């Protein structure tokens, strides 16, 4: 690992370190980060060990062993890269006909999206069905999705974006959404700071991110909030740009799990007859709820990150939590830009956030608490 291409950000009592060549973030003790910095400048292990031995009052040999072990762990991690199946798409010919052709309209932008069969349609269409319009020759972008040689292919405007094996279907779905968002907002990938696996709401002035493990109720909370005067900016796929450091709208539907129906049916009677989709790989059954957004071009600043959880009979608990704890929960499910300046913007933005844990059992109290946080009254 090249330590000269690293960023260091002190957050609370730790140092978050980013490595360019792997696009990885590590949370380190300040002393450990300082050792890596000195190694990156070419300072010898012996010299660093002498200083460390004096600082923490341990034998010189132990200091040297620690630094050598650290150097080995960072430079040559004890993990073997998994063998990747590489599919050469140079000889791939796109299908002449597609079984399903859908047209999606996002504001004034029209996407012609072609699916070879019901399999490909199932991967993408349910989340965007509410955007469907009648067939037209007046479209700005053409997406093609087809399976060939056991790989899922994505073409955008006749250019091959990539191919994925079936076990990596979630990576394909993420790439489809990334290409979609670039066309909607006219921003290429290098202008995005990251994409978060979260739900995003707004009060018209700013936005807020909800995070939590699957089943914790973030999408249900989003649906409750949009029924009470807030706007759904995005669900599951939340893009943030690098220049403005703002959350951008993404037009996918809200995923509603079966166990949330009793709560939401009084507010959204249309869920009663909406189609169910069984995702065996994720072991879940969902229905899709149209977001109440009327302008998919909007983008708003985000100051608050909330880990939300519905827990029966828990009452309500909302408290600020450690940014380091929040960071370690945020990173694993996020796509973050591998570009150095974007990584620095992300670290600076994250350090400015308020991070909360909100656990609730009464919907009204949750909504009132979110309102207070939006109004800076919590």
Tab-separated table of C-alpha atoms in Angstrom:
chain	number	residue	atom	x	y	z
A	1	UNK	CA	0.000	0.000	0.000
A	2	UNK	CA	1.398	3.406	-0.964
A	3	UNK	CA	1.397	5.492	2.222
A	4	UNK	CA	2.375	8.629	0.313
A	5	UNK	CA	-1.104	8.608	-1.252
A	6	UNK	CA	-3.067	8.791	1.978
A	7	UNK	CA	-5.297	11.323	3.723
A	8	UNK	CA	-5.530	11.786	7.478
A	9	UNK	CA	-8.460	13.381	9.309
A	10	UNK	CA	-8.650	13.770	13.083
A	11	UNK	CA	-12.224	13.101	14.215
A	12	UNK	CA	-12.928	13.076	17.943
A	13	UNK	CA	-10.258	10.876	19.588
A	14	UNK	CA	-9.249	8.933	16.453
A	15	UNK	CA	-7.627	9.549	13.060
A	16	UNK	CA	-9.546	8.423	9.982
A	17	UNK	CA	-7.064	7.432	7.290
A	18	UNK	CA	-7.833	6.984	3.591
A	19	UNK	CA	-5.572	5.067	1.201
A	20	UNK	CA	-5.809	6.057	-2.447
A	21	UNK	CA	-4.651	2.841	-4.124
A	22	UNK	CA	-7.298	0.733	-2.334
A	23	UNK	CA	-9.898	3.476	-1.687
A	24	UNK	CA	-10.140	2.150	1.867
A	25	UNK	CA	-10.790	4.008	5.112
A	26	UNK	CA	-9.323	2.921	8.452
A	27	UNK	CA	-10.048	4.330	11.906
A	28	UNK	CA	-6.725	4.509	13.756
A	29	UNK	CA	-5.343	5.642	17.078
A	30	UNK	CA	-3.477	8.948	16.743
A	31	UNK	CA	-0.148	7.268	17.550
A	32	UNK	CA	-0.657	4.626	14.854
A	33	UNK	CA	-1.567	7.269	12.271
A	34	UNK	CA	1.508	9.300	13.226
A	35	UNK	CA	3.725	6.230	12.649
A	36	UNK	CA	2.226	5.706	9.181
A	37	UNK	CA	2.793	9.360	8.349
A	38	UNK	CA	6.464	9.106	9.319
A	39	UNK	CA	6.906	5.867	7.377
A	40	UNK	CA	5.413	7.586	4.315
A	41	UNK	CA	8.072	10.291	4.615
A	42	UNK	CA	10.858	7.716	4.555
A	43	UNK	CA	11.757	7.851	8.244
A	44	UNK	CA	13.440	4.593	9.309
A	45	UNK	CA	11.749	2.037	11.552
A	46	UNK	CA	14.624	2.396	14.023
A	47	UNK	CA	14.192	6.154	14.338
A	48	UNK	CA	10.419	5.892	14.762
A	49	UNK	CA	10.841	3.088	17.312
A	50	UNK	CA	13.228	5.147	19.444
A	51	UNK	CA	10.734	8.030	19.604
A	52	UNK	CA	7.816	5.675	20.295
A	53	UNK	CA	9.733	3.855	23.027
A	54	UNK	CA	10.319	7.113	24.866
A	55	UNK	CA	6.770	8.372	24.345
A	56	UNK	CA	4.913	5.354	25.713
A	57	UNK	CA	7.726	3.990	27.927
A	58	UNK	CA	8.111	0.509	26.430
A	59	UNK	CA	11.281	-1.384	25.490
A	60	UNK	CA	12.827	-0.449	22.162
A	61	UNK	CA	12.485	-4.012	20.827
A	62	UNK	CA	8.730	-4.007	21.458
A	63	UNK	CA	8.410	-0.652	19.676
A	64	UNK	CA	10.327	-1.983	16.681
A	65	UNK	CA	8.222	-5.159	16.576
A	66	UNK	CA	5.014	-3.113	16.686
A	67	UNK	CA	6.110	-0.832	13.842
A	68	UNK	CA	7.327	-3.737	11.685
A	69	UNK	CA	4.042	-5.562	12.282
A	70	UNK	CA	2.063	-2.421	11.416
A	71	UNK	CA	4.121	-1.873	8.278
A	72	UNK	CA	3.537	-5.480	7.219
A	73	UNK	CA	-0.221	-5.238	7.888
A	74	UNK	CA	-0.609	-2.008	5.898
A	75	UNK	CA	1.850	-2.623	3.065
A	76	UNK	CA	1.144	-6.310	2.618
A	77	UNK	CA	-2.249	-7.149	4.121
A	78	UNK	CA	-2.684	-10.827	4.907
A	79	UNK	CA	-5.563	-11.228	2.509
A	80	UNK	CA	-5.449	-12.740	-0.922
A	81	UNK	CA	-7.341	-10.914	-3.592
A	82	UNK	CA	-10.261	-12.988	-4.699
A	83	UNK	CA	-9.955	-14.313	-8.203
A	84	UNK	CA	-12.236	-12.312	-10.425
A	85	UNK	CA	-14.099	-13.689	-13.385
A	86	UNK	CA	-13.322	-11.386	-16.250
A	87	UNK	CA	-15.710	-11.321	-19.141
A	88	UNK	CA	-14.321	-10.011	-22.415
A	89	UNK	CA	-17.177	-8.081	-24.022
A	90	UNK	CA	-15.347	-7.022	-27.194
A	91	UNK	CA	-17.094	-9.693	-29.248
A	92	UNK	CA	-20.505	-9.197	-27.652
A	93	UNK	CA	-23.244	-8.114	-30.040
A	94	UNK	CA	-26.236	-6.378	-28.483
A	95	UNK	CA	-29.603	-8.051	-29.135
A	96	UNK	CA	-31.544	-6.951	-32.206
A	97	UNK	CA	-34.849	-7.126	-30.357
A	98	UNK	CA	-35.916	-6.869	-26.715
A	99	UNK	CA	-38.986	-8.401	-25.103
A	100	UNK	CA	-39.610	-5.333	-22.923
A	101	UNK	CA	-39.013	-1.687	-23.812
A	102	UNK	CA	-39.919	0.887	-21.182
A	103	UNK	CA	-39.816	4.682	-21.332
A	104	UNK	CA	-39.137	6.562	-18.088
A	105	UNK	CA	-39.598	10.300	-17.728
A	106	UNK	CA	-37.680	12.177	-15.019
A	107	UNK	CA	-38.682	15.841	-15.131
A	108	UNK	CA	-38.167	16.528	-18.858
A	109	UNK	CA	-35.576	13.802	-19.469
A	110	UNK	CA	-36.805	10.619	-21.160
A	111	UNK	CA	-34.988	7.274	-20.928
A	112	UNK	CA	-35.636	4.441	-23.338
A	113	UNK	CA	-34.767	1.266	-21.406
A	114	UNK	CA	-34.637	-2.111	-23.121
A	115	UNK	CA	-34.773	-5.431	-21.256
A	116	UNK	CA	-34.048	-8.703	-23.052
A	117	UNK	CA	-36.439	-10.765	-20.925
A	118	UNK	CA	-38.481	-10.774	-17.740
A	119	UNK	CA	-35.334	-11.633	-15.766
A	120	UNK	CA	-33.640	-8.355	-16.657
A	121	UNK	CA	-36.887	-6.431	-16.221
A	122	UNK	CA	-37.224	-7.777	-12.670
A	123	UNK	CA	-33.776	-6.469	-11.707
A	124	UNK	CA	-34.590	-2.828	-12.472
A	125	UNK	CA	-38.138	-1.948	-13.502
A	126	UNK	CA	-40.159	-2.296	-10.258
A	127	UNK	CA	-38.376	0.629	-8.610
A	128	UNK	CA	-38.952	2.899	-11.618
A	129	UNK	CA	-42.394	1.748	-12.789
A	130	UNK	CA	-44.012	4.980	-11.548
A	131	UNK	CA	-41.917	6.928	-14.073
A	132	UNK	CA	-43.266	4.994	-17.072
A	133	UNK	CA	-44.746	6.923	-20.006
A	134	UNK	CA	-46.030	5.873	-23.432
A	135	UNK	CA	-43.508	4.933	-26.099
A	136	UNK	CA	-41.960	7.915	-27.851
A	137	UNK	CA	-39.242	8.728	-30.364
A	138	UNK	CA	-38.333	11.785	-28.318
A	139	UNK	CA	-35.893	10.355	-25.776
A	140	UNK	CA	-32.460	11.566	-24.653
A	141	UNK	CA	-30.864	8.338	-23.391
A	142	UNK	CA	-31.059	4.652	-24.232
A	143	UNK	CA	-30.202	1.933	-21.698
A	144	UNK	CA	-29.934	-1.724	-22.764
A	145	UNK	CA	-29.900	-4.601	-20.268
A	146	UNK	CA	-29.372	-8.205	-21.352
A	147	UNK	CA	-27.900	-11.481	-20.137
A	148	UNK	CA	-25.378	-13.242	-22.359
A	149	UNK	CA	-22.845	-15.959	-21.489
A	150	UNK	CA	-24.239	-15.903	-17.922
A	151	UNK	CA	-23.284	-12.236	-17.491
A	152	UNK	CA	-25.567	-9.225	-17.113
A	153	UNK	CA	-24.592	-6.490	-19.580
A	154	UNK	CA	-25.367	-2.800	-19.376
A	155	UNK	CA	-25.088	-0.528	-22.417
A	156	UNK	CA	-25.804	3.207	-22.242
A	157	UNK	CA	-26.196	5.096	-25.504
A	158	UNK	CA	-24.556	2.164	-27.361
A	159	UNK	CA	-21.498	2.136	-25.066
A	160	UNK	CA	-20.748	-0.930	-22.943
A	161	UNK	CA	-20.638	0.180	-19.306
A	162	UNK	CA	-19.797	-3.263	-17.922
A	163	UNK	CA	-20.839	-6.828	-17.221
A	164	UNK	CA	-21.500	-8.688	-13.989
A	165	UNK	CA	-22.004	-12.298	-12.940
A	166	UNK	CA	-25.370	-13.156	-11.378
A	167	UNK	CA	-23.866	-13.292	-7.893
A	168	UNK	CA	-22.886	-9.631	-8.346
A	169	UNK	CA	-26.328	-8.445	-9.422
A	170	UNK	CA	-26.342	-5.773	-6.671
A	171	UNK	CA	-23.209	-4.223	-8.217
A	172	UNK	CA	-24.973	-4.146	-11.573
A	173	UNK	CA	-28.019	-2.478	-10.006
A	174	UNK	CA	-25.776	0.092	-8.348
A	175	UNK	CA	-24.030	0.861	-11.637
A	176	UNK	CA	-27.367	1.197	-13.442
A	177	UNK	CA	-28.485	3.712	-10.806
A	178	UNK	CA	-25.157	5.568	-11.039
A	179	UNK	CA	-25.504	5.922	-14.808
A	180	UNK	CA	-29.126	7.001	-14.342
A	181	UNK	CA	-28.242	9.698	-11.814
A	182	UNK	CA	-25.424	11.038	-13.995
A	183	UNK	CA	-27.833	11.562	-16.888
A	184	UNK	CA	-30.542	13.142	-14.709
A	185	UNK	CA	-28.252	15.695	-13.099
A	186	UNK	CA	-25.759	16.017	-15.968
A	187	UNK	CA	-22.827	15.206	-13.678
A	188	UNK	CA	-20.227	12.559	-14.619
A	189	UNK	CA	-19.027	10.105	-11.977
A	190	UNK	CA	-15.994	12.165	-10.934
A	191	UNK	CA	-18.331	14.930	-9.694
A	192	UNK	CA	-19.957	12.662	-7.089
A	193	UNK	CA	-18.571	12.388	-3.577
A	194	UNK	CA	-20.408	9.170	-2.841
A	195	UNK	CA	-23.619	7.179	-2.734
A	196	UNK	CA	-25.067	6.051	0.593
A	197	UNK	CA	-27.289	3.086	1.417
A	198	UNK	CA	-29.775	5.259	3.283
A	199	UNK	CA	-33.087	7.085	3.053
A	200	UNK	CA	-33.137	10.851	2.528
A	201	UNK	CA	-35.918	13.289	3.398
A	202	UNK	CA	-36.184	17.057	3.185
A	203	UNK	CA	-38.203	19.879	4.685
A	204	UNK	CA	-37.699	21.994	1.560
A	205	UNK	CA	-34.646	23.757	2.990
A	206	UNK	CA	-32.276	20.961	3.892
A	207	UNK	CA	-32.070	17.177	3.953
A	208	UNK	CA	-31.443	14.440	6.473
A	209	UNK	CA	-30.128	10.878	6.084
A	210	UNK	CA	-31.632	7.841	7.812
A	211	UNK	CA	-29.502	4.731	8.133
A	212	UNK	CA	-29.941	1.346	9.757
A	213	UNK	CA	-29.651	-2.371	9.200
A	214	UNK	CA	-32.228	-4.058	7.001
A	215	UNK	CA	-35.427	-4.478	8.991
A	216	UNK	CA	-34.780	-1.527	11.307
A	217	UNK	CA	-37.493	0.530	9.620
A	218	UNK	CA	-35.715	3.304	7.716
A	219	UNK	CA	-37.945	3.002	4.621
A	220	UNK	CA	-41.068	2.731	6.780
A	221	UNK	CA	-39.973	5.835	8.694
A	222	UNK	CA	-39.428	7.613	5.381
A	223	UNK	CA	-42.956	6.691	4.248
A	224	UNK	CA	-44.413	7.953	7.544
A	225	UNK	CA	-42.510	11.219	7.258
A	226	UNK	CA	-43.547	11.844	3.638
A	227	UNK	CA	-47.180	11.382	4.745
A	228	UNK	CA	-46.596	14.115	7.321
A	229	UNK	CA	-45.317	16.993	5.233
A	230	UNK	CA	-41.761	15.965	4.386
A	231	UNK	CA	-40.414	15.143	0.913
A	232	UNK	CA	-38.753	11.868	-0.042
A	233	UNK	CA	-35.503	12.709	-1.827
A	234	UNK	CA	-34.211	9.152	-2.163
A	235	UNK	CA	-34.540	5.653	-0.754
A	236	UNK	CA	-31.721	3.083	-0.603
A	237	UNK	CA	-29.575	4.962	-3.153
A	238	UNK	CA	-28.656	8.454	-1.913
A	239	UNK	CA	-26.178	10.355	-4.106
A	240	UNK	CA	-24.147	13.324	-2.869
A	241	UNK	CA	-22.143	15.627	-5.101
A	242	UNK	CA	-18.596	16.818	-4.542
A	243	UNK	CA	-18.913	20.524	-5.376
A	244	UNK	CA	-21.972	21.525	-3.346
A	245	UNK	CA	-21.783	18.681	-0.787
A	246	UNK	CA	-25.537	18.278	-1.163
A	247	UNK	CA	-27.908	15.310	-1.318
A	248	UNK	CA	-29.399	14.926	-4.805
A	249	UNK	CA	-32.815	13.545	-5.575
A	250	UNK	CA	-33.061	10.005	-6.944
A	251	UNK	CA	-36.444	8.946	-8.393
A	252	UNK	CA	-36.704	5.306	-7.241
A	253	UNK	CA	-39.761	4.120	-5.314
A	254	UNK	CA	-39.725	3.451	-1.583
A	255	UNK	CA	-39.300	-0.233	-0.690
A	256	UNK	CA	-42.009	-1.353	1.735
A	257	UNK	CA	-41.632	-4.700	3.486
A	258	UNK	CA	-44.628	-6.899	4.239
A	259	UNK	CA	-44.485	-6.364	8.014
A	260	UNK	CA	-44.907	-2.591	7.521
A	261	UNK	CA	-48.197	-2.824	5.631
A	262	UNK	CA	-50.457	-2.656	8.694
A	263	UNK	CA	-48.825	0.618	9.730
A	264	UNK	CA	-48.854	2.200	6.274
A	265	UNK	CA	-52.128	1.039	4.700
A	266	UNK	CA	-54.243	3.726	6.468
A	267	UNK	CA	-51.934	6.346	4.934
A	268	UNK	CA	-51.365	4.660	1.563
A	269	UNK	CA	-54.419	2.525	0.619
A	270	UNK	CA	-52.868	1.916	-2.821
A	271	UNK	CA	-50.429	-0.510	-1.166
A	272	UNK	CA	-53.333	-2.941	-0.694
A	273	UNK	CA	-53.381	-3.828	-4.395
A	274	UNK	CA	-49.800	-3.059	-5.414
A	275	UNK	CA	-47.661	-5.924	-6.719
A	276	UNK	CA	-45.416	-7.923	-4.412
A	277	UNK	CA	-41.852	-8.710	-5.398
A	278	UNK	CA	-39.969	-11.652	-3.912
A	279	UNK	CA	-36.214	-11.183	-3.675
A	280	UNK	CA	-34.965	-14.618	-2.663
A	281	UNK	CA	-31.312	-13.565	-2.538
A	282	UNK	CA	-32.168	-10.897	0.042
A	283	UNK	CA	-34.844	-13.028	1.697
A	284	UNK	CA	-37.465	-10.298	1.558
A	285	UNK	CA	-40.831	-9.504	0.026
A	286	UNK	CA	-41.477	-5.869	-0.872
A	287	UNK	CA	-44.034	-3.580	-2.446
A	288	UNK	CA	-43.135	-0.231	-3.945
A	289	UNK	CA	-44.524	3.131	-2.904
A	290	UNK	CA	-44.303	6.149	-5.190
A	291	UNK	CA	-42.283	8.984	-3.637
A	292	UNK	CA	-44.077	12.318	-3.175
A	293	UNK	CA	-41.294	14.209	-4.921
A	294	UNK	CA	-42.413	16.517	-7.737
A	295	UNK	CA	-38.959	17.775	-8.730
A	296	UNK	CA	-36.295	15.145	-9.245
A	297	UNK	CA	-33.677	17.806	-9.984
A	298	UNK	CA	-33.629	19.198	-6.468
A	299	UNK	CA	-30.587	18.986	-4.207
A	300	UNK	CA	-30.195	20.166	-0.631
A	301	UNK	CA	-27.515	20.423	2.069
A	302	UNK	CA	-27.359	17.677	4.691
A	303	UNK	CA	-26.295	18.364	8.281
A	304	UNK	CA	-27.744	15.375	10.105
A	305	UNK	CA	-27.232	11.635	9.960
A	306	UNK	CA	-29.677	9.495	11.964
A	307	UNK	CA	-29.442	5.785	12.718
A	308	UNK	CA	-33.099	4.946	13.102
A	309	UNK	CA	-34.713	1.863	14.565
A	310	UNK	CA	-38.302	0.878	15.237
A	311	UNK	CA	-38.492	-1.219	18.388
A	312	UNK	CA	-41.814	-2.294	19.843
A	313	UNK	CA	-42.634	-0.824	23.296
A	314	UNK	CA	-39.332	1.078	23.405
A	315	UNK	CA	-40.836	4.532	23.823
A	316	UNK	CA	-38.577	7.132	22.265
A	317	UNK	CA	-34.857	7.638	22.679
A	318	UNK	CA	-32.841	10.104	20.630
A	319	UNK	CA	-29.270	11.007	21.454
A	320	UNK	CA	-26.122	12.184	19.751
A	321	UNK	CA	-23.623	9.399	19.137
A	322	UNK	CA	-19.907	9.216	18.466
A	323	UNK	CA	-18.969	10.255	14.934
A	324	UNK	CA	-16.459	7.424	14.872
A	325	UNK	CA	-19.202	4.883	15.646
A	326	UNK	CA	-21.375	6.478	12.950
A	327	UNK	CA	-18.500	6.431	10.447
A	328	UNK	CA	-17.834	2.734	10.993
A	329	UNK	CA	-21.493	1.955	10.332
A	330	UNK	CA	-21.777	4.267	7.316
A	331	UNK	CA	-18.735	3.121	5.331
A	332	UNK	CA	-19.368	-0.601	4.626
A	333	UNK	CA	-22.526	-0.065	2.552
A	334	UNK	CA	-21.414	3.119	0.792
A	335	UNK	CA	-19.807	3.781	-2.568
A	336	UNK	CA	-17.199	6.495	-2.085
A	337	UNK	CA	-15.266	8.224	-4.837
A	338	UNK	CA	-11.680	6.974	-5.335
A	339	UNK	CA	-10.496	10.462	-6.354
A	340	UNK	CA	-8.252	12.148	-3.764
A	341	UNK	CA	-9.927	15.567	-3.732
A	342	UNK	CA	-13.359	13.922	-3.467
A	343	UNK	CA	-12.173	11.762	-0.564
A	344	UNK	CA	-10.946	14.893	1.229
A	345	UNK	CA	-14.287	16.618	0.655
A	346	UNK	CA	-16.067	13.543	2.060
A	347	UNK	CA	-13.910	13.511	5.212
A	348	UNK	CA	-14.464	17.236	5.791
A	349	UNK	CA	-18.209	16.907	5.190
A	350	UNK	CA	-18.535	13.939	7.524
A	351	UNK	CA	-16.688	15.761	10.294
A	352	UNK	CA	-19.283	18.572	10.102
A	353	UNK	CA	-22.276	16.251	10.648
A	354	UNK	CA	-24.495	15.780	13.663
A	355	UNK	CA	-24.916	12.039	14.261
A	356	UNK	CA	-27.872	10.605	16.195
A	357	UNK	CA	-29.349	7.290	17.285
A	358	UNK	CA	-33.157	7.415	17.240
A	359	UNK	CA	-35.112	4.440	18.598
A	360	UNK	CA	-38.895	4.639	18.691
A	361	UNK	CA	-42.143	2.738	19.031
A	362	UNK	CA	-44.632	5.605	18.615
A	363	UNK	CA	-44.793	7.115	15.133
A	364	UNK	CA	-46.046	10.534	16.269
A	365	UNK	CA	-43.126	11.001	18.663
A	366	UNK	CA	-40.621	10.007	15.969
A	367	UNK	CA	-42.101	12.550	13.542
A	368	UNK	CA	-42.056	15.289	16.204
A	369	UNK	CA	-38.410	14.528	17.040
A	370	UNK	CA	-37.345	14.642	13.388
A	371	UNK	CA	-39.108	18.016	13.075
A	372	UNK	CA	-37.126	19.332	16.054
A	373	UNK	CA	-33.850	18.181	14.560
A	374	UNK	CA	-34.706	19.862	11.247
A	375	UNK	CA	-35.491	23.083	13.149
A	376	UNK	CA	-32.235	22.847	15.157
A	377	UNK	CA	-34.284	22.625	18.344
A	378	UNK	CA	-33.143	19.211	19.553
